[in-house]
Structure formats: C-alpha cells, structure tokens
Coordinates of C-alpha atoms and ligand atoms in Angstrom, one line a residue:
X1 CA -22.6 178.2 -34.1
X2 CA -22.1 177.6 -37.8
X3 CA -20.4 181.0 -38.3
X4 CA -18.0 180.3 -35.4
X5 CA -17.1 176.9 -36.7
X6 CA -16.6 178.3 -40.2
X7 CA -14.4 181.1 -38.8
X8 CA -12.3 178.6 -36.9
X9 CA -11.9 176.5 -40.0
X10 CA -10.9 179.5 -42.1
X11 CA -8.1 180.3 -39.6
X12 CA -6.5 177.0 -40.5
X13 CA -7.6 176.2 -44.1
X14 CA -7.6 178.4 -47.1
X15 CA -10.9 180.3 -46.7
X16 CA -11.7 179.8 -50.4
X17 CA -11.9 176.0 -49.7
X18 CA -14.3 176.4 -46.7
X19 CA -17.7 176.9 -48.1
X20 CA -21.0 177.7 -46.5
X21 CA -23.0 178.9 -49.5
X22 CA -26.3 177.4 -50.5
X23 CA -24.9 175.8 -53.7
X24 CA -22.3 173.7 -51.9
X25 CA -24.4 172.8 -48.9
X26 CA -27.3 171.7 -51.1
X27 CA -25.0 169.8 -53.5
X28 CA -23.3 168.0 -50.7
X29 CA -26.4 167.0 -48.7
X30 CA -26.8 163.7 -50.5
X31 CA -25.0 160.9 -52.3
X32 CA -26.3 158.4 -54.9
X33 CA -28.8 156.9 -52.4
X34 CA -32.4 158.3 -52.1
X35 CA -31.6 160.0 -48.8
X36 CA -30.9 163.6 -48.0
X37 CA -29.3 165.3 -45.0
X38 CA -28.1 168.8 -44.2
X39 CA -24.5 169.9 -44.7
X40 CA -23.4 172.9 -42.6
X41 CA -20.0 173.5 -44.1
X42 CA -18.1 171.9 -47.0
X43 CA -14.4 171.8 -46.7
X44 CA -12.4 171.0 -49.9
X45 CA -9.3 169.4 -48.3
X46 CA -6.0 169.3 -50.2
X47 CA -3.8 167.6 -47.7
X48 CA -3.6 165.6 -44.5
X49 CA -3.1 169.0 -42.7
X50 CA -6.4 170.3 -44.0
X51 CA -8.2 167.1 -42.9
X52 CA -6.6 167.3 -39.5
X53 CA -7.6 170.9 -39.1
X54 CA -11.2 170.2 -40.1
X55 CA -11.5 167.2 -37.8
X56 CA -9.9 169.1 -34.9
X57 CA -12.3 172.0 -35.3
X58 CA -15.2 169.6 -35.4
X59 CA -14.0 168.1 -32.2
X60 CA -13.5 171.4 -30.5
X61 CA -17.1 172.5 -31.2
X62 CA -18.6 169.0 -30.9
X63 CA -19.9 169.2 -34.5
X64 CA -20.2 166.0 -36.5
X65 CA -18.0 165.6 -39.6
X66 CA -17.8 163.1 -42.4
X67 CA -15.5 162.4 -45.3
X68 CA -16.9 162.4 -48.8
X69 CA -15.2 160.9 -51.8
X70 CA -17.3 161.0 -55.0
X71 CA -20.7 160.6 -53.4
X72 CA -21.5 157.5 -55.4
X73 CA -22.4 155.5 -52.3
X74 CA -25.8 153.8 -52.5
X75 CA -26.5 153.4 -48.7
X76 CA -26.5 157.1 -47.6
X77 CA -23.0 156.8 -46.0
X78 CA -22.0 160.3 -47.2
X79 CA -25.4 161.9 -46.3
X80 CA -24.5 164.5 -43.7
X81 CA -26.3 164.5 -40.4
X82 CA -27.6 168.0 -39.4
X83 CA -25.1 170.8 -40.1
X84 CA -22.2 168.4 -40.3
X85 CA -18.8 169.5 -41.7
X86 CA -18.4 167.6 -45.0
X87 CA -14.7 167.0 -45.8
X88 CA -14.4 166.5 -49.5
X89 CA -11.3 164.5 -50.6
X90 CA -11.9 165.2 -54.3
X91 CA -8.9 167.5 -54.5
X92 CA -6.6 164.9 -52.7
X93 CA -6.2 163.0 -56.0
X94 CA -2.5 162.4 -56.4
X95 CA -0.8 159.1 -56.9
X96 CA 2.1 159.6 -54.5
X97 CA 4.4 156.7 -55.5
X98 CA 4.2 153.4 -57.4
X99 CA 6.5 150.5 -56.7
X100 CA 5.8 148.0 -59.5
X101 CA 8.5 145.6 -58.2
X102 CA 6.8 145.1 -54.9
X103 CA 3.4 145.7 -56.5
X104 CA 2.2 148.5 -54.3
X105 CA 1.4 152.2 -54.5
X106 CA 0.6 155.0 -52.1
X107 CA -2.3 157.2 -53.3
X108 CA -4.4 160.0 -51.9
X109 CA -8.0 159.0 -51.1
X110 CA -9.6 161.2 -53.8
X111 CA -7.9 159.3 -56.6
X112 CA -10.6 157.7 -58.7
X113 CA -10.6 153.9 -58.9
X114 CA -10.3 153.7 -62.7
X115 CA -7.8 156.5 -62.9
X116 CA -5.4 154.5 -60.8
X117 CA -5.5 151.4 -63.0
X118 CA -5.3 153.5 -66.2
X119 CA -2.2 155.4 -64.9
X120 CA -0.3 152.3 -63.9
X121 CA -1.4 150.2 -66.9
X122 CA 1.9 150.7 -68.7
X123 CA 3.6 148.9 -65.8
X124 CA 1.6 145.7 -66.4
X125 CA -0.3 146.0 -63.1
X126 CA -3.8 147.1 -61.9
X127 CA -5.9 147.7 -58.8
X128 CA -8.2 144.7 -58.7
X129 CA -11.4 146.0 -57.0
X130 CA -13.5 147.3 -59.9
X131 CA -16.9 148.6 -58.8
X132 CA -19.3 149.3 -61.7
X133 CA -19.0 152.9 -60.6
X134 CA -15.2 152.8 -61.0
X135 CA -15.0 155.8 -63.4
X136 CA -16.3 158.0 -60.6
X137 CA -15.8 156.5 -57.2
X138 CA -12.8 157.2 -55.1
X139 CA -10.3 154.9 -53.5
X140 CA -11.1 156.5 -50.1
X141 CA -14.8 155.5 -50.6
X142 CA -13.7 152.0 -51.7
X143 CA -11.8 151.7 -48.5
X144 CA -14.6 153.0 -46.3
X145 CA -17.2 150.7 -47.9
X146 CA -14.9 147.8 -48.5
X147 CA -16.2 147.9 -52.0
X148 CA -16.4 145.0 -54.4
X149 CA -16.9 144.7 -58.1
X150 CA -17.3 142.1 -60.9
X151 CA -13.7 141.0 -60.7
X152 CA -13.6 140.6 -57.0
X153 CA -14.9 137.0 -57.2
X154 CA -11.4 135.6 -57.7
X155 CA -9.3 138.4 -56.3
X156 CA -11.3 139.4 -53.2
X157 CA -12.9 142.8 -52.3
X158 CA -11.1 146.0 -51.3
X159 CA -9.8 144.7 -47.9
X160 CA -7.6 142.2 -49.6
X161 CA -5.9 145.0 -51.6
X162 CA -5.1 147.5 -48.8
X163 CA -1.8 147.2 -47.1
X164 CA -1.7 150.4 -45.1
X165 CA -3.6 153.6 -44.3
X166 CA -2.7 157.0 -43.0
X167 CA -5.7 158.1 -41.0
X168 CA -6.8 161.3 -39.2
X169 CA -8.5 159.9 -36.1
X170 CA -11.6 161.6 -34.7
X171 CA -9.4 163.2 -32.0
X172 CA -7.3 164.9 -34.7
X173 CA -4.2 162.7 -34.3
X174 CA -2.6 161.1 -37.4
X175 CA -1.7 157.4 -37.3
X176 CA -0.6 154.8 -39.8
X177 CA -2.6 151.5 -39.7
X178 CA -1.0 148.4 -41.2
X179 CA 2.2 148.6 -43.2
X180 CA 3.9 147.8 -46.4
X181 CA 5.1 144.6 -44.9
X182 CA 2.4 142.0 -45.6
X183 CA 2.4 140.8 -42.0
X184 CA 2.8 143.9 -39.8
X185 CA 3.0 143.4 -36.0
X186 CA 0.1 143.9 -33.7
X187 CA -3.7 144.1 -34.0
X188 CA -5.0 144.4 -37.5
X189 CA -6.4 147.9 -37.1
X190 CA -6.1 148.4 -40.9
X191 CA -8.6 145.6 -41.2
X192 CA -10.9 147.2 -38.7
X193 CA -10.7 150.5 -40.6
X194 CA -11.5 149.1 -44.0
X195 CA -15.3 148.9 -44.2
X196 CA -15.8 151.2 -41.2
X197 CA -17.9 153.6 -43.4
X198 CA -16.2 156.8 -42.2
X199 CA -16.9 156.1 -38.5
X200 CA -13.3 155.7 -37.4
X201 CA -11.8 158.8 -39.0
X202 CA -10.6 160.0 -42.4
X203 CA -8.2 158.0 -44.6
X204 CA -5.7 160.5 -46.0
X205 CA -3.2 158.2 -47.7
X206 CA -3.8 154.6 -48.9
X207 CA -1.1 152.0 -49.7
X208 CA -2.8 149.7 -52.2
X209 CA -1.7 146.3 -53.4
X210 CA -1.4 146.0 -57.2
X211 CA -2.1 142.9 -59.2
X212 CA -0.2 141.7 -62.2
X213 CA -2.1 141.9 -65.5
X214 CA -3.2 138.5 -66.8
X215 CA -1.5 137.0 -69.9
X216 CA -4.8 135.7 -71.3
X217 CA -8.5 136.5 -70.9
X218 CA -11.7 135.0 -72.3
X219 CA -15.1 136.7 -71.9
X220 CA -18.3 134.7 -72.6
X221 CA -21.9 135.8 -72.8
X222 CA -24.4 132.9 -72.2
X223 CA -28.1 133.1 -72.7
X224 CA -30.7 131.1 -70.8
X225 CA -34.4 130.5 -71.1
X226 CA -34.8 130.5 -67.4
X227 CA -33.1 132.5 -64.6
X228 CA -33.0 129.3 -62.5
X229 CA -30.8 127.5 -65.0
X230 CA -28.3 130.3 -65.2
X231 CA -28.2 130.5 -61.4
X232 CA -27.6 126.8 -61.1
X233 CA -24.8 127.0 -63.6
X234 CA -23.0 129.4 -61.3
X235 CA -23.0 126.8 -58.5
X236 CA -22.0 124.1 -61.0
X237 CA -18.9 126.1 -62.1
X238 CA -17.7 126.7 -58.5
X239 CA -18.4 123.1 -57.6
X240 CA -16.3 122.0 -60.5
X241 CA -13.3 123.7 -58.9
X242 CA -13.2 126.7 -61.3
X243 CA -13.2 130.2 -59.9
X244 CA -13.6 132.6 -62.9
X245 CA -12.4 136.1 -62.6
X246 CA -16.1 137.3 -62.9
X247 CA -19.5 135.8 -63.1
X248 CA -22.3 138.4 -63.6
X249 CA -26.0 137.9 -64.3
X250 CA -28.5 140.2 -66.1
X251 CA -32.1 139.3 -66.3
X252 CA -34.4 140.0 -69.3
X253 CA -35.6 143.4 -68.3
X254 CA -32.0 144.4 -67.7
X255 CA -30.9 143.1 -71.0
X256 CA -33.7 145.0 -72.8
X257 CA -33.0 148.2 -71.0
X258 CA -29.2 148.1 -71.7
X259 CA -29.7 147.0 -75.3
X260 CA -32.1 149.9 -76.0
X261 CA -29.4 152.2 -74.8
X262 CA -26.0 150.7 -75.9
X263 CA -26.9 148.4 -78.8
X264 CA -24.2 145.8 -77.7
X265 CA -26.0 142.9 -79.3
X266 CA -27.4 141.5 -76.1
X267 CA -30.0 138.7 -76.3
X268 CA -33.1 140.6 -75.4
X269 CA -35.4 137.6 -75.8
X270 CA -33.4 135.5 -73.2
X271 CA -34.8 135.2 -69.6
X272 CA -31.2 135.8 -68.4
X273 CA -27.6 136.1 -69.5
X274 CA -24.4 135.3 -67.7
X275 CA -21.2 137.2 -68.4
X276 CA -18.3 135.0 -67.4
X277 CA -14.6 135.9 -67.6
X278 CA -11.7 133.6 -67.2
X279 CA -8.1 134.9 -66.8
X280 CA -4.7 133.4 -66.5
X281 CA -2.1 131.5 -68.6
X282 CA -3.5 130.7 -72.1
X283 CA -3.7 127.0 -71.6
X284 CA -5.6 127.3 -68.3
X285 CA -8.1 129.8 -69.8
X286 CA -8.8 127.5 -72.7
X287 CA -9.4 124.5 -70.6
X288 CA -11.7 126.5 -68.2
X289 CA -13.7 127.8 -71.1
X290 CA -14.1 124.3 -72.5
X291 CA -15.2 122.9 -69.1
X292 CA -17.6 125.8 -68.5
X293 CA -19.2 125.3 -71.9
X294 CA -19.8 121.6 -71.1
X295 CA -21.4 122.6 -67.8
X296 CA -23.5 125.2 -69.5
X297 CA -24.7 122.7 -72.1
X298 CA -25.8 120.4 -69.3
X299 CA -27.9 123.3 -68.0
X300 CA -29.5 123.8 -71.4
X301 CA -27.7 127.0 -72.3
X302 CA -29.4 128.6 -75.4
X303 CA -26.3 130.2 -76.8
X304 CA -22.7 131.0 -76.0
X305 CA -20.8 134.0 -77.4
X306 CA -17.1 134.4 -76.8
X307 CA -15.8 137.9 -77.2
X308 CA -13.5 137.8 -80.3
X309 CA -11.3 140.7 -79.3
X310 CA -10.6 143.5 -76.8
X311 CA -13.1 145.8 -78.3
X312 CA -15.9 143.2 -78.1
X313 CA -14.9 142.4 -74.5
X314 CA -15.0 146.1 -73.6
X315 CA -18.4 146.4 -75.2
X316 CA -19.8 143.6 -73.0
X317 CA -18.4 145.1 -69.9
X318 CA -19.7 148.5 -70.8
X319 CA -23.1 146.9 -71.1
X320 CA -22.8 145.2 -67.7
X321 CA -21.4 148.2 -65.9
X322 CA -23.8 150.6 -67.5
X323 CA -26.9 148.7 -66.4
X324 CA -27.8 151.0 -63.5
X325 CA -27.8 154.0 -65.9
X326 CA -30.0 152.1 -68.4
X327 CA -32.8 152.1 -65.8
X328 CA -33.6 155.6 -67.0
X329 CA -35.0 154.0 -70.1
X330 CA -37.7 152.5 -68.0
X331 CA -38.4 154.8 -65.0
X332 CA -36.7 157.9 -63.6
X333 CA -35.8 156.4 -60.1
X334 CA -34.4 153.2 -58.7
X335 CA -33.9 151.7 -55.3
X336 CA -31.8 148.7 -54.5
X337 CA -30.4 146.5 -51.8
X338 CA -27.2 144.4 -52.2
X339 CA -27.8 141.4 -49.9
X340 CA -25.6 138.4 -50.4
X341 CA -27.2 134.9 -50.3
X342 CA -25.7 131.4 -50.3
X343 CA -24.9 130.6 -54.0
X344 CA -26.9 127.4 -53.8
X345 CA -30.1 129.4 -53.0
X346 CA -29.7 132.1 -55.7
X347 CA -32.4 130.7 -57.9
X348 CA -34.9 130.5 -55.0
X349 CA -34.1 134.1 -53.8
X350 CA -34.5 135.6 -57.3
X351 CA -37.9 133.9 -57.7
X352 CA -38.8 135.4 -54.4
X353 CA -37.7 138.8 -55.6
X354 CA -40.0 138.5 -58.6
X355 CA -42.8 137.4 -56.4
X356 CA -42.4 140.3 -53.9
X357 CA -42.1 143.0 -56.5
X358 CA -45.0 141.6 -58.6
X359 CA -47.2 141.7 -55.4
X360 CA -46.3 145.4 -54.9
X361 CA -46.8 146.1 -58.6
X362 CA -43.2 147.3 -59.1
X363 CA -40.9 146.6 -62.0
X364 CA -37.6 145.0 -61.1
X365 CA -34.3 144.6 -62.9
X366 CA -31.8 142.0 -61.7
X367 CA -28.2 142.6 -62.5
X368 CA -25.7 141.2 -60.0
X369 CA -22.4 139.6 -59.0
X370 CA -23.8 136.0 -59.3
X371 CA -20.5 134.3 -58.5
X372 CA -20.6 135.9 -55.0
X373 CA -24.3 135.5 -54.6
X374 CA -24.4 139.3 -54.3
X375 CA -27.9 140.4 -55.5
X376 CA -28.7 143.9 -56.9
X377 CA -32.5 143.9 -57.5
X378 CA -33.2 147.4 -58.8
X379 CA -36.7 148.4 -58.0
X380 CA -37.6 150.9 -60.7
X381 CA -40.2 153.6 -60.2
X382 CA -41.4 157.1 -60.7
X383 CA -41.2 159.0 -57.4
X384 CA -43.9 161.3 -58.6
X385 CA -46.5 158.5 -58.4
X386 CA -48.6 158.6 -55.2
X387 CA -47.5 156.1 -52.6
X388 CA -44.9 154.4 -54.7
X389 CA -42.0 155.3 -52.5
X390 CA -43.6 153.6 -49.5
X391 CA -44.3 150.5 -51.7
X392 CA -40.7 150.4 -52.9
X393 CA -39.3 150.6 -49.4
X394 CA -41.7 147.9 -48.1
X395 CA -40.7 145.6 -51.0
X396 CA -37.0 146.3 -50.4
X397 CA -37.4 145.4 -46.7
X398 CA -39.1 142.1 -47.6
X399 CA -36.2 141.2 -50.0
X400 CA -33.7 141.9 -47.3
X401 CA -35.6 140.0 -44.7
X402 CA -35.9 136.9 -47.0
X403 CA -32.2 137.1 -47.9
X404 CA -31.2 137.0 -44.2
X405 CA -33.7 134.2 -43.5
X406 CA -32.0 132.0 -46.1
X407 CA -28.6 132.5 -44.5
X408 CA -27.6 135.7 -46.3
X409 CA -26.2 139.0 -45.1
X410 CA -27.5 142.6 -45.3
X411 CA -24.9 144.0 -47.7
X412 CA -22.1 142.6 -49.9
X413 CA -20.4 145.9 -50.8
X414 CA -22.6 149.0 -50.7
X415 CA -22.3 149.3 -46.9
X416 CA -25.0 149.8 -44.2
X417 CA -24.9 153.6 -44.1
X418 CA -28.2 155.2 -43.1
X419 CA -30.2 153.0 -45.4
X420 CA -29.8 149.7 -43.6
X421 CA -28.9 150.9 -40.2
X422 CA -32.3 150.0 -38.7
X423 CA -32.2 146.6 -40.3
X424 CA -29.0 145.6 -38.4
X425 CA -30.9 143.7 -35.7
X426 CA -32.2 141.3 -38.4
X427 CA -28.6 140.0 -38.5
X428 CA -26.9 141.0 -35.2
X429 CA -27.9 140.3 -31.6
X430 CA -27.7 143.1 -29.0
X431 CA -24.4 141.7 -27.8
X432 CA -23.0 141.8 -31.4
X433 CA -24.2 145.4 -31.8
X434 CA -22.8 146.4 -28.5
X435 CA -19.4 144.9 -29.4
X436 CA -19.4 146.9 -32.7
X437 CA -20.4 150.0 -30.8
X438 CA -17.5 149.5 -28.3
X439 CA -15.1 149.4 -31.2
X440 CA -16.6 152.6 -32.6
X441 CA -16.3 154.4 -29.3
X442 CA -12.7 153.2 -29.0
X443 CA -11.9 155.1 -32.2
X444 CA -14.3 158.0 -31.6
X445 CA -15.3 158.6 -28.0
X446 CA -17.1 161.8 -28.8
X447 CA -19.2 160.1 -31.6
X448 CA -18.7 162.9 -34.1
X449 CA -17.3 160.9 -37.0
X450 CA -20.2 160.2 -39.4
X451 CA -22.6 159.6 -36.6
X452 CA -26.0 158.0 -37.0
X453 CA -24.6 155.6 -39.6
X454 CA -24.4 151.8 -39.5
X455 CA -25.3 151.2 -35.8
X456 CA -29.0 151.5 -34.9
X457 CA -28.7 152.6 -31.3
X458 CA -25.6 154.4 -30.2
X459 CA -26.8 154.2 -26.5
X460 CA -25.8 150.5 -26.2
X461 CA -22.5 151.2 -24.6
X462 CA -23.4 153.2 -21.6
X463 CA -20.3 154.6 -19.9
X464 CA -18.2 154.2 -23.0
X465 CA -20.0 157.3 -24.4
X466 CA -18.4 159.7 -22.0
X467 CA -15.8 161.8 -23.6
X468 CA -12.4 161.5 -22.0
X469 CA -10.1 164.4 -21.5
X470 CA -8.5 165.0 -24.9
X471 CA -6.5 167.8 -26.3
X472 CA -7.8 168.9 -29.7
X473 CA -4.8 169.9 -31.9
Ligands
FAD501 C1 -23.9 153.1 -60.8 C2 -23.3 152.6 -59.5 C3 -22.7 151.4 -59.5 C4 -22.1 150.9 -58.4 N1 -21.5 149.7 -58.4 C5 -20.8 149.2 -57.3 C6 -20.1 148.0 -57.3 O1 -20.1 147.3 -58.4 N2 -19.5 147.6 -56.2 C7 -19.5 148.3 -55.1 O2 -18.9 147.9 -54.1 N3 -20.1 149.5 -55.0 C8 -20.8 150.0 -56.1 N4 -21.4 151.2 -56.1 C9 -21.4 152.0 -54.8 C10 -20.3 153.0 -54.6 O3 -19.8 153.4 -55.9 C11 -19.1 152.5 -53.8 O4 -19.6 152.2 -52.5 C12 -17.9 153.4 -53.7 O5 -16.8 152.8 -53.1 C13 -18.2 154.7 -53.0 O6 -17.1 155.6 -53.3 P1 -17.3 157.1 -53.2 O7 -15.9 157.8 -53.4 O8 -18.3 157.6 -54.1 O9 -17.7 157.3 -51.7 P2 -18.8 158.2 -51.0 O10 -20.1 157.9 -51.5 O11 -18.3 159.7 -51.1 O12 -18.6 157.8 -49.5 C14 -19.0 156.5 -49.1 C15 -18.6 156.3 -47.6 O13 -17.2 156.3 -47.5 C16 -16.9 157.3 -46.5 N5 -15.6 157.9 -47.0 C17 -15.3 158.4 -48.2 N6 -14.0 158.8 -48.3 C18 -13.5 158.4 -47.1 C19 -12.2 158.6 -46.5 N7 -11.1 159.1 -47.2 N8 -12.0 158.2 -45.2 C20 -13.0 157.6 -44.5 N9 -14.2 157.5 -45.0 C21 -14.5 157.9 -46.2 C22 -18.0 158.3 -46.5 O14 -18.1 159.0 -45.3 C23 -19.2 157.4 -46.7 O15 -19.6 156.8 -45.5 C24 -22.1 151.7 -57.2 C25 -22.7 153.0 -57.2 C26 -23.3 153.4 -58.4 C27 -23.9 154.8 -58.3

C-alpha cells in the first residue's frame, strides 16, 4: 500500500521531495510533545499544487494525511497516525506580498513567525502573535493552533490577526476563506479554520493583519515574596482599567533555572517575578507605569526594575522566552498543560499546582501568561526513572481537572491535539462534541485530515461519516 501511494505521489510531485526512508519517517513521527506516531511518507511541499497533489492522493487511497509546520506543537497535533502522509510546509516559506498601507501581508504557511516580523520591521509594522517559540514555529502552525504569546494580552491571539486563508480542503479542492476586506460576506469559515488543528485541510497561503509598531515601550520586572501577591496584582491592574501589552509570571524555580543559564540578573531569591510591558504613546506609557507601581506597592512588591534600554528589555524577554529550554538545567524532560483559569482564581490554582506536584514528588516550574490566566506548569522529570512518566501524567490530569472545576478551559493556546483529546468530555457535553464532529465531517467527510486528534470519539455523528461521491482531483 505504502509503495503504491508513494508511486502515485511521485507521479505528481518531484520524487526527490517524496521520502519514505527511515531517516525522514523517524524524524517526522513526533513533534515537541512527548508523543510518537508513525509517518508512512513525508512530502516536502513547495507549492499549493504540491499540497493539492498530496491531499488528493491521500483521498484516493483513503490514507490519512497531516500538515506539519515546524513541529514545535506541544499537544501532539503533528504526531502522525499510523502510516500517514506528512506534508511538510517548511519549504513554503515565501513572503508573497506586503501592503503596509493597509497593514496586511500574504505569506506562505512555512514562514517562521519571527522571520515575518523581522522582514517587515523596516516598514514600522509587525505580526502581533509572538509565541515563545517564535524563532522556530510557522505561521501555518500558529493558524492551526490559534496560537498566543506574551503580547497577545492586549492584541488578541492569532485568530484576531488572520484576514484570509487559501486552503486545500480534504477533498483536494482549493478555496479562499475570509478576505482582505475586514467584513467579508457570508459565514466566517476563516474563523472556523483558525484553531482547527489541521482537521479541516491545509492552509497554503495566509493573509495576516499587521500591527503598527508602538512609539514607546516600558518593561518592568517586579519581584514578590509570595506567588499569591504577584497573582493578585495581575487582577488589580486589569481591574484598574489598564491592559498592559504583556503580563508574564515566573516562579522561583523558574527564575533560578533561567538565571543559571542566561545570567540576566533575575531575582533568584524571590518567590515569583512579574514581567510587565506597557506600550503606546509616551505619556500613556508613563502614566500606566506610575499607576502599576502604586498598585504593586499596595501588594507589597519587593523590588521594581524598569529596563533602561532596548538591550536590557531584550535580555528580559530572552529570559522569559527561554524558560522552557532552561528546564534542562534541572531535569532532561518536561511535560506541561496550558489550561486557562479565571484571573481572580490564579493564586488559588497555582497553590493547588504546588500541592498536586508535591504529593506526586515532582518538581514544577511555573512560567506563564498571567494576564490571560493561561498557566504553564512545567512538570520536570527524568524519563529514565521508573514509574515517573505515569506519575507526571496523573499529576497533569489532576491539574487540568482542577482548572476546569474552577471555571477554566483545557487549553489556552497549545491546542488539544492527541494529548488532551480524551479530556474533552471534562469540558464539553456529548451534544457539544457531536456538533464539533459535525463541523469536522462537513470539511472532511472521509475523516483523513489529521484524524484521531481533538475529538475523542469520531463515531458520534452516525450517518455523517459516510463518504459522499466525490471526485479526487
Ligand atoms: C519552547 C516552546 C514554547 C512555546 N510557546 C508557545 C507560546 O508562547 N504560545 C503558543 O501558542 N504556543 C507555544 N508553543 C507551542 C507551538 O510552538 C505553537 O503551537 C506553534 O504555533 C506550532 O507551530 P508549528 O509550526 O511548530 O506547528 P506544528 O507543531 O508543525 O503543527 C501544529 C498543528 O498545526 C497543524 N498545521 C501546521 N501547519 C498547518 C497548515 N499549513 N495547515 C493546517 N494545519 C497545519 C498540524 O497538523 C498540527 O496539528 C511553544 C512550543 C515550544 C516548544
């Protein structure tokens, strides 16, 4: 079967870019999660026509396929089900056009997030979503996971920055969803596609909204003797009517791990630190900084450091965005969830995270988007220790369950993927899940686009599963 599929692909795509060797299939069987699948064939697409050919062959043979950007996903979204065709978009990395006047750009899905902002910086604009993985993750992956980042507090996550998408649907047809016009006619299928985690087809071109660079910026690092005080300040700031560009928290173990690696002058003795950034016109930034300092004083802040220049600011952000990598200073492996909880309950949930992990005897690093209430408890461990993986998963499940119990959600930005698929019933009723499945089937009647992801039981839609007559192109 695999040979026949590969032969059919090589008839339509440069054979050098259709790979079945052990190197490629082993490399592409996993992403940045802890899960592993089995890739049958890896296709390095260079164009919409290549993607269309790969998807069409998949449909003809009834073989699953999935798109893969950079493989930095943390929920197993790009882990291939058995013998799937993995369509890598890494070579589709051209910025097609930039329109600074209308603040939009068309890009291919394999363009890396940070590359886009770097290449348009001279125009005074940027792409706002800035995942901590932005040096390596792709715009296509950002779209599929509806990714966030530290600076999405004020500007919104990826869905707020995507105007239109060219998509190869699972039946091999090519459509444009949304449009350059901010209010295109009809159903918002662009909105449905963003965050669909590869289940609705492959995005082959993306029209992104660009944001104007800010005239002034102030970045503050505040240290606290208790995590609770820092968490309460986050609520105080928002309640005072201020929405900073970013509000990030690092707890003590995180500060120590990052400092040991980057030597950025982080307060390693503090229980927690908040990294807060205000942007806008100079006067507004100055008054927000003053007000936030007053609120911090009222919460007993131990010290406040304001970055003196761009270099210091970049150093602080490098420390925050490098936190996951710093885990290697403690243990070789980490496992995390990214639940979102109501801001007012942040302190309580973090205490619970400490209690759960202590009970399982696991070290935990908390580094997260505090402004959004989007937790990232990194459970650090050494997978070679007997039984530790089971303990980590059990602790992770308790954290997710508690987050949902206090009114939170399963994922703020990493997606559901394979990892949280079976936890979906914690949050959604059977009716909810059936409605989501019905939408999936409307896009993909044959259920070959990244199957086994997101929805726990594909059998909930009965008749909708039957494959209609369809001509594969
Ligand atoms: C150190 C680290 C820090 C991170 N920080 C953040 C963060 O701050 N915020 C955040 O949101 N995430 C973060 N992530 C998670 C991850 O980087 C994001 O989810 C990112 O958007 C994934 O992009 P990718 O190109 O690696 O996608 P992949 O991992 O390759 O794929 C992710 C999903 O997207 C689908 N997909 C990819 N391309 C397409 C396409 N063209 N069309 C349709 N579907 C497609 C895949 O099938 C898969 O389901 C982090 C990850 C790491 C390792």
